[in-house]
Coordinates of C-alpha atoms and ligand atoms in Angstrom, one line a residue:
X15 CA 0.0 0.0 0.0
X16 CA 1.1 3.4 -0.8
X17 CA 0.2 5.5 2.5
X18 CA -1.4 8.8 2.3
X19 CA 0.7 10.6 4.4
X20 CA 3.0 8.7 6.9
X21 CA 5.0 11.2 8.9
X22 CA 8.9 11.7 7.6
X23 CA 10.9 11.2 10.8
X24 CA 14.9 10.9 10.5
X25 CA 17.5 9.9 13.3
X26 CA 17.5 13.1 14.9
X27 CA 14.0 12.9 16.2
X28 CA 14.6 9.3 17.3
X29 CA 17.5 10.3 19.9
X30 CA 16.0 13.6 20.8
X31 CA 13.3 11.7 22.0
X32 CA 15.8 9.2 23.6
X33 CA 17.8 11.4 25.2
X34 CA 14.3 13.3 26.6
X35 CA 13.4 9.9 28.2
X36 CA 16.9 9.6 30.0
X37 CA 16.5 13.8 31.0
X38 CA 14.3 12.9 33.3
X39 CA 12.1 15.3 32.6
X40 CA 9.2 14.6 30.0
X41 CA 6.6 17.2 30.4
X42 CA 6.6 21.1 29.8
X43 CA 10.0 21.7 30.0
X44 CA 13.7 23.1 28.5
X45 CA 12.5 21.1 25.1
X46 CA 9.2 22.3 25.1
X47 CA 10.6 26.2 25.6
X48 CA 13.6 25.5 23.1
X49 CA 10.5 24.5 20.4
X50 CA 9.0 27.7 20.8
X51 CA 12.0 29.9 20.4
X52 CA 12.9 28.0 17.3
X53 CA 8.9 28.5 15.9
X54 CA 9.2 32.5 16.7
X55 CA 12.0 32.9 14.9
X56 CA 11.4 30.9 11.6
X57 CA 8.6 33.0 11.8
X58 CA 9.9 36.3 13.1
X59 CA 7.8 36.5 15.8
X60 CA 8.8 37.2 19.3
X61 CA 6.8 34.7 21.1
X62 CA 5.0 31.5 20.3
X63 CA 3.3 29.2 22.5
X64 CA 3.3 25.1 22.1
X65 CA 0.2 23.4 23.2
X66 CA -0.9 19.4 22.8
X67 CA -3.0 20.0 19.4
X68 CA -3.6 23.0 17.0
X69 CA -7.8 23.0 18.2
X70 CA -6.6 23.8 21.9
X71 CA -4.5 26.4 19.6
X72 CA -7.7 27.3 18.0
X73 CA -10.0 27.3 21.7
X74 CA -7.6 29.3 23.2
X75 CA -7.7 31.9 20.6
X76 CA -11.2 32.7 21.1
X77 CA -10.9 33.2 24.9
X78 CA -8.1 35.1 25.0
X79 CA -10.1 37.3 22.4
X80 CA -12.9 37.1 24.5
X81 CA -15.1 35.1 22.5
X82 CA -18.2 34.5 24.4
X83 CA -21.9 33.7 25.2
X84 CA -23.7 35.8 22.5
X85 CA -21.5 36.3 19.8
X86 CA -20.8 34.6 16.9
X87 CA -17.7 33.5 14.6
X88 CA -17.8 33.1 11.0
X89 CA -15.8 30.1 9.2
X90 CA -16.1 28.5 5.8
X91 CA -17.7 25.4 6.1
X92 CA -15.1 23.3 4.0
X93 CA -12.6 23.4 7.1
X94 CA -11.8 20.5 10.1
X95 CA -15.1 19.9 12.6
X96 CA -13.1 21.2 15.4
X97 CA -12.8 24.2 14.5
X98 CA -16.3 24.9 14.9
X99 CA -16.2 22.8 17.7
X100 CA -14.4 25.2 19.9
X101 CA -16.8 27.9 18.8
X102 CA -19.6 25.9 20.2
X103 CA -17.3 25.3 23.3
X104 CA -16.6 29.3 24.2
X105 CA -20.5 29.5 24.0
X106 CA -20.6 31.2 20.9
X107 CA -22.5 30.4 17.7
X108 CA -20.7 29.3 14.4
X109 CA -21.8 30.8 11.2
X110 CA -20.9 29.0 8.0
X111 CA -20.0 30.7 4.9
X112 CA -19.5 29.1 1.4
X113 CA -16.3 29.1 -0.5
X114 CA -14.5 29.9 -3.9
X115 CA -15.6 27.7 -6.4
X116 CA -11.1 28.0 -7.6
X117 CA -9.6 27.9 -4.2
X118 CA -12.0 25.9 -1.9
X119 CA -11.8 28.5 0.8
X120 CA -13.7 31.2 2.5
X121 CA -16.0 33.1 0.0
X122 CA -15.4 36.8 1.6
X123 CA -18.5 38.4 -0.6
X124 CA -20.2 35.8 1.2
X125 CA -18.5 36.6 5.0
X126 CA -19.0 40.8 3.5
X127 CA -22.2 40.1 3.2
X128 CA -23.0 38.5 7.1
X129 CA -20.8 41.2 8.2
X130 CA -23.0 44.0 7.0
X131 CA -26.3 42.2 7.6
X132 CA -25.7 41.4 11.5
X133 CA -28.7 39.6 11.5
X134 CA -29.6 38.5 14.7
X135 CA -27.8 35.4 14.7
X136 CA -25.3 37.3 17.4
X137 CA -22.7 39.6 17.0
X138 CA -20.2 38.6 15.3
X139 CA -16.8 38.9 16.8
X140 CA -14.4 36.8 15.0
X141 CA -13.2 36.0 11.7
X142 CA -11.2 32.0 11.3
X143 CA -10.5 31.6 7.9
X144 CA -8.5 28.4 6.9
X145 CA -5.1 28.1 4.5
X146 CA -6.7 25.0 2.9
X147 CA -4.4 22.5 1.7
X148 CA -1.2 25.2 2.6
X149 CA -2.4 28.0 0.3
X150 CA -2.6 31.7 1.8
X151 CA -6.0 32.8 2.0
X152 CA -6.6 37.0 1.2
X153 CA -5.4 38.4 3.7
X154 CA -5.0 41.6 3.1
X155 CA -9.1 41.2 2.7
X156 CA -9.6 39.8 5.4
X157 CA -7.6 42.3 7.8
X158 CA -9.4 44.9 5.7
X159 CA -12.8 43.5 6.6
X160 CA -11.9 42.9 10.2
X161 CA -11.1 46.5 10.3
X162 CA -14.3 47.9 8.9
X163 CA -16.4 46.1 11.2
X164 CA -14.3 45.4 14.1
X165 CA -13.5 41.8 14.2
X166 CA -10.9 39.6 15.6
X167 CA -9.2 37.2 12.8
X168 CA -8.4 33.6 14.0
X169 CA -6.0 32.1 11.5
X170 CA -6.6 28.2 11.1
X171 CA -2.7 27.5 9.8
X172 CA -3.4 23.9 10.6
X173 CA -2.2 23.1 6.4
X174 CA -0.1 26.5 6.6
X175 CA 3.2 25.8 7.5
X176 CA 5.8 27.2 5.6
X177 CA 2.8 29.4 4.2
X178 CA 4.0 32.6 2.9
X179 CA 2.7 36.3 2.4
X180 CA 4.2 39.2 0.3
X181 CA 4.5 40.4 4.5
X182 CA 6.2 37.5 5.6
X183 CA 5.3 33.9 6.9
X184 CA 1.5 33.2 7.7
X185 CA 1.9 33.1 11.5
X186 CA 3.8 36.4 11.6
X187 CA 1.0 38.0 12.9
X188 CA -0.4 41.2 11.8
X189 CA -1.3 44.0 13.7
X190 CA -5.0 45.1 12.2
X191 CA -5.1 48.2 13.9
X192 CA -3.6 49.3 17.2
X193 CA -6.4 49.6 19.6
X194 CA -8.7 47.7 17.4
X195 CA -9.2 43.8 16.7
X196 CA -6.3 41.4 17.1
X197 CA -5.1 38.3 14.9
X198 CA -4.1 35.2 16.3
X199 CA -2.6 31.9 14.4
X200 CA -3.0 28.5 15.3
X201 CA -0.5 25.7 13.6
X202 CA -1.3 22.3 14.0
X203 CA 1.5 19.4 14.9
X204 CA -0.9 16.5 14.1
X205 CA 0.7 13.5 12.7
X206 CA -0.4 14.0 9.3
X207 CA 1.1 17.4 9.3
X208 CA 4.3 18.8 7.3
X209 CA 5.6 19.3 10.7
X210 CA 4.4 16.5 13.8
X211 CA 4.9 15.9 17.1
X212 CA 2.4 13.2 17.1
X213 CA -0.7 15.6 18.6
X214 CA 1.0 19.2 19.0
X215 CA -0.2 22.6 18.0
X216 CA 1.2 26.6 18.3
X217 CA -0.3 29.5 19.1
X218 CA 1.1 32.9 17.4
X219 CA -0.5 36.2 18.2
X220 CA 0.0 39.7 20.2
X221 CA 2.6 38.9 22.9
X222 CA 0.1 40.1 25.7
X223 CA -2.6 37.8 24.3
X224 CA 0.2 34.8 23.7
X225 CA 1.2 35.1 27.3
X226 CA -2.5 35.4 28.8
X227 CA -2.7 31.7 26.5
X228 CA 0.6 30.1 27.9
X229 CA -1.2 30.7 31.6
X230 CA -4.8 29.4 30.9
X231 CA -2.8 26.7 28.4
X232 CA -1.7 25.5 32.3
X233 CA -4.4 25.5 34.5
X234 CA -4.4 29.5 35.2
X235 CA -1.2 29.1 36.8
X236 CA 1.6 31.6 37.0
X237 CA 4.2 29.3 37.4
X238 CA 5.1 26.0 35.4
X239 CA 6.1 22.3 37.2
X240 CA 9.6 23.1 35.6
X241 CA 10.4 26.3 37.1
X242 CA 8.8 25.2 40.4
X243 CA 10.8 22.0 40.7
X244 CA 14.1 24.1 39.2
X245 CA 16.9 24.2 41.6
X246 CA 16.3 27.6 42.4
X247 CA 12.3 27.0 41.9
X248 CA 9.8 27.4 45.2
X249 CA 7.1 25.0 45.6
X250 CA 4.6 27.5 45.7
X251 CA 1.9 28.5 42.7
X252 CA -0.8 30.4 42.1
X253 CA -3.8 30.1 40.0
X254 CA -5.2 33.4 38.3
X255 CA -8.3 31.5 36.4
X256 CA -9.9 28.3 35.8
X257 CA -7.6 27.6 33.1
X258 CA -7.3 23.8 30.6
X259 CA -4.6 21.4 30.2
X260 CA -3.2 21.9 26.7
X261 CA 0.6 22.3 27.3
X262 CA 2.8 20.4 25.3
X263 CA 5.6 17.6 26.5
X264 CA 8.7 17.7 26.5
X265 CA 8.5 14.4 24.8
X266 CA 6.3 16.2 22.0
X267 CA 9.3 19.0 21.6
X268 CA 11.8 16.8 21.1
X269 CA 9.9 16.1 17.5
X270 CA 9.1 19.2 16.5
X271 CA 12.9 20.5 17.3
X272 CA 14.0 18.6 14.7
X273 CA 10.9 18.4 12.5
X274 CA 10.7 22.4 12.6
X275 CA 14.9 22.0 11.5
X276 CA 13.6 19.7 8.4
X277 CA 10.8 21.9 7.4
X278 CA 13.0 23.6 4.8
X279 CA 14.1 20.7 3.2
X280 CA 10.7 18.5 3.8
X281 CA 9.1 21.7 1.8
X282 CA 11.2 21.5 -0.8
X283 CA 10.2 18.1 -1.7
X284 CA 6.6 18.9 -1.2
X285 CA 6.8 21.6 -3.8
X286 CA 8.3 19.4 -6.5
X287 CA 6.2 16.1 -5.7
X288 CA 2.9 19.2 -6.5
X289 CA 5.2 19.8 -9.7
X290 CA 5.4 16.0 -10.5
X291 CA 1.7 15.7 -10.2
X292 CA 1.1 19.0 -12.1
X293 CA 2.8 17.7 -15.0
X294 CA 1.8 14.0 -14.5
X295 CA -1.9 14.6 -14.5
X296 CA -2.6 17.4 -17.3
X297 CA -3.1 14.8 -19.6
X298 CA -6.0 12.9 -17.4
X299 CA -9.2 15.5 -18.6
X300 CA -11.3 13.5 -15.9
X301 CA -9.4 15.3 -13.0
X302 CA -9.0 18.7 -12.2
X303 CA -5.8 19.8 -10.7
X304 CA -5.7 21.9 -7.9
X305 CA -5.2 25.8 -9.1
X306 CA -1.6 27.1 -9.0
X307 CA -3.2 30.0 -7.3
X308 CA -0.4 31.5 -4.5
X309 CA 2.1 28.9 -5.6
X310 CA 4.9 30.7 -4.5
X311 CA 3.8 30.9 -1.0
X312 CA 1.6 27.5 -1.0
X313 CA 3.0 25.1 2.0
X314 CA 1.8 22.1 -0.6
X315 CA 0.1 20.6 3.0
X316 CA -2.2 18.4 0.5
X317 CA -2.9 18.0 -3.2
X318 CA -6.1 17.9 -3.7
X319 CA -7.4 17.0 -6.8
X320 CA -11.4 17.2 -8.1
X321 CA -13.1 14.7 -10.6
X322 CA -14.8 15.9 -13.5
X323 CA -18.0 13.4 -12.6
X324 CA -20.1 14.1 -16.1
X325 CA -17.0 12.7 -18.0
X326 CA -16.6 9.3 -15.7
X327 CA -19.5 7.2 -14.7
X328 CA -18.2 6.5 -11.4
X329 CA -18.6 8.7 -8.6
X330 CA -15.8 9.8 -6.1
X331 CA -16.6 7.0 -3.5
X332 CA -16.1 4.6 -6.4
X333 CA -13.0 6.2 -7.7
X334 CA -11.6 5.9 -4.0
X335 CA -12.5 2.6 -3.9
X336 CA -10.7 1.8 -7.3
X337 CA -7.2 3.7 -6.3
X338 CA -7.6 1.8 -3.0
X339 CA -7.9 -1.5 -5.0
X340 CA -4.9 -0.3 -7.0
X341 CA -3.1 0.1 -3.3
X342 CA -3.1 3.8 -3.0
X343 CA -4.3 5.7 0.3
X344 CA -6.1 8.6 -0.5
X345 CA -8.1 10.8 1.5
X346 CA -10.9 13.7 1.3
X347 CA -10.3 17.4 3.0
X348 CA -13.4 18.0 4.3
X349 CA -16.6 16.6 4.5
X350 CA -18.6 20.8 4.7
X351 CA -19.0 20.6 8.9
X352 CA -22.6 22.1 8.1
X353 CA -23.0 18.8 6.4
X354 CA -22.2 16.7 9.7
X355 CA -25.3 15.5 11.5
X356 CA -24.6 17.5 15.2
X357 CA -24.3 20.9 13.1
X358 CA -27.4 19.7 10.9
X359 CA -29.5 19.2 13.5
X360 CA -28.3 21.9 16.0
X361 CA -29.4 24.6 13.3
X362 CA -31.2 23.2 10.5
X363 CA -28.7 23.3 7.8
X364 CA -29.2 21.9 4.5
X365 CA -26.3 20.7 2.4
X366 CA -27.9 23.2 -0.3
X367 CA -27.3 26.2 2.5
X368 CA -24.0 26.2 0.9
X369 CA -24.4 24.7 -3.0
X370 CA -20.4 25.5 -3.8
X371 CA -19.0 23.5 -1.0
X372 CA -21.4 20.4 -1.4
X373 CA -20.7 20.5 -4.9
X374 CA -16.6 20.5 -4.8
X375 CA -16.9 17.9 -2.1
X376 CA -18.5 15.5 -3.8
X377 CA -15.5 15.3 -6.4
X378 CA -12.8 16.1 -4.1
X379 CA -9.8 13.3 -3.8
X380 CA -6.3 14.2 -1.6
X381 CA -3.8 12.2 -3.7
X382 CA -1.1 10.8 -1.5
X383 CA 1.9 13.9 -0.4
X384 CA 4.4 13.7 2.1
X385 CA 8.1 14.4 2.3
X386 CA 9.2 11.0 2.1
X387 CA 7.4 10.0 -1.6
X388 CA 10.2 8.9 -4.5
X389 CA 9.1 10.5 -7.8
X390 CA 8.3 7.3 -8.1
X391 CA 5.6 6.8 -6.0
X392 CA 4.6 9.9 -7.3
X393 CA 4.3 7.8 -10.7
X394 CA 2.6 5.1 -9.4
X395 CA -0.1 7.5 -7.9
X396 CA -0.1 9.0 -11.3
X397 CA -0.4 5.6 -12.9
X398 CA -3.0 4.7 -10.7
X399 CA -5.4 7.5 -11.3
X400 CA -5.0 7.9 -14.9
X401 CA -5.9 4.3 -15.6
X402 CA -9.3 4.4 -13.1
X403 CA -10.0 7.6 -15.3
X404 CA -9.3 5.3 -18.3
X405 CA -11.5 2.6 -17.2
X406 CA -14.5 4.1 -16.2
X407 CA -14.4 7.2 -18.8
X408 CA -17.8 8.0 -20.0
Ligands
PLP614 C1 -5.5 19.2 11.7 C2 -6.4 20.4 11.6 C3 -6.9 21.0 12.8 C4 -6.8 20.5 14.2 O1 -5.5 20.2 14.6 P1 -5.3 19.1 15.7 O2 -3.8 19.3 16.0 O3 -5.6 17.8 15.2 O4 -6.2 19.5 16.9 C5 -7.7 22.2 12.6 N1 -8.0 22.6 11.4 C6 -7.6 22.1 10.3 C7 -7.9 22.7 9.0 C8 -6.8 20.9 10.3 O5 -6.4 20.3 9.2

């Protein structure tokens, strides 16, 4: 079987991890705080803050925004169900917006529109738009938009790592307007990721707002277990609010310290496996190829391709079924999360609410990409799907 995406770990990981187990110290620790300062400066930030998965990135975002009871956070629906999830968990109400018919992601005459009508369904206070597949989305847009109507932006960088802007990396956060809304940026270390730590995630934003996160990303206290049980550490703490338990191990670091080291090279070899495939599959007219839109800047997380269903008579589930049979892993990036029964029910969407995203979803196919694939295998996937297009062309 060709995997989807198997993570690409080398040596280095494997005895950073060893020597974290003989440390003797495997939580939040030296490893955890070495991560960070290597994040914040690939990214030329000053801080960044490492927690166990990029949704507590995400939840934590919204409270130290002061996302609440009441308001309400708009999101295109072609994104991860957790990030809607932690909307639902800061009390607030998730409104879905289609997306671009080219890109897949938000549609911002759509989220123009809600901002203008304020129609009741609470006010909205936040903006998360997604860098599907490691594209940027507009920010420039979006920043303008949040400005205008006075709305936090939570970046979902979850695909978005190395994602770049004509500013600088996606994470270098932006300041929207000095005493005006703020923009936080949540990267995901999951183990499909270009860069993994098993479960991991980082939080990038205004300093003040990064270091009210690294407290409640610890239980609300002031002080962590390292520098309390430091030689010159005092057993005493205080707690400051009823905070979560979302900090990353030690353990964790020890990947990403030498994952964040490979990223460079690891995106390298993402960007010419997207070439292979670019080239590979322009002669298959049954699949669409994922637009070269922002290739400069594109992190290449996943290459997603789209069927052209009225020229095959096989629909995507088939097609999956027939690359699978052929031993290639595939998967599809995202079933719409207003298409998912708890957000059906909870406030009576339709999967025609939103006619772009159900459309594109019901031909989208992630081909197999991750930094360890031979042109080769980059063939074979190529192979693969040109002779199920073959086979079953209409
Ligand atoms: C992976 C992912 C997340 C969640 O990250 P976890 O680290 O698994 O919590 C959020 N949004 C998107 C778009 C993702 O792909």
């Amino acid at each position: 079987m060709l995997p989807f995406a198997p993570p690409t770990i080398g040596e280095d990981e494997i005895s950073e991890v060893v020597a974290t187990l003989r440390s003797g110290w495997l939580s939040t620790g030296p490893r955890a705080s070495r991560f960070e300062r290597e994040f914040a400066d690939f990214l030329k930030v000053p801080s960044a803050l490492a927690l166990n998965s990029g949704t507590a990135a995400l939840h934590l975002a919204l409270v130290v925004l002061g996302v609440g009871p009441g308001d309400a956070v708009i999101l295109p629906t072609m994104t991860f169900s957790s990030a809607a999830h932690v909307i639902e968990h800061v009390g607030a109400r998730p409104l879905f917006v289609d997306i671009d018919p080219v890109t897949l992601m938000v549609d911002l005459n759509s989220v123009e529109r809600l901002l203008s009508a304020q129609d009741g369904n609470g006010h909205v206070r936040a903006l998360m738009p997604v860098h599907l597949y490691g594209q940027v989305c507009d920010l420039s847009r979006i920043d303008h938009l949040a400005s205008a109507y006075r709305v936090h932006v939570v970046e979902d960088a979850a695909h978005a790592l190395p994602a770049r802007t004509a500013a600088g990396m996606v994470g270098a956060a932006r300041l929207l307007d000095p005493d005006g809304p703020n923009n936080m940026v949540a990267f995901s270390f999951y183990a499909t990721k270009n860069v993994t730590t098993g479960e991991g995630g980082m939080l990038t934003g205004p300093a003040h707002l990064v270091a009210r996160a690294r407290i409640l990303s610890l239980h609300g206290m002031t002080q962590d277990a390292h520098a309390r049980y430091a030689s010159d550490g005092s057993w005493h703490y205080d707690v400051v609010a009823p905070g979560f338990k979302y900090n990353l191990s030690d353990l964790q670091a020890a990947l990403g310290i030498h994952q964040l080291a490979r990223l460079p090279q690891h995106h390298l070899r993402r960007r010419a496996i997207a070439s292979r495939y670019e080239a590979g599959l322009m002669a298959v007219a049954e699949v669409e190829r994922p637009s070269a839109v922002n290739e400069e800047s594109n992190a290449w997380h996943l290459y997603a391709i789209r069927l052209n269903l009225e020229q095959l008579t096989i629909d995507r589930g088939r097609f999956i079924e027939e690359l699978r049979a052929r031993r290639i892993g595939t998967s599809v990036h995202f079933i719409p999360v207003h298409m998912l029964t708890y957000y059906r029910e909870r406030y009576g969407y339709v999967p025609e609410d939103f006619p772009v995203a159900k459309r594109e979803f019901a031909r989208l196919i992630s081909l197999p990409m991750h930094a360890g694939m031979t042109d080769g295998d980059v063939d074979t996937v190529i192979d693969a799907v040109a002779s199920v297009a073959l086979r079953y062309r209409r």
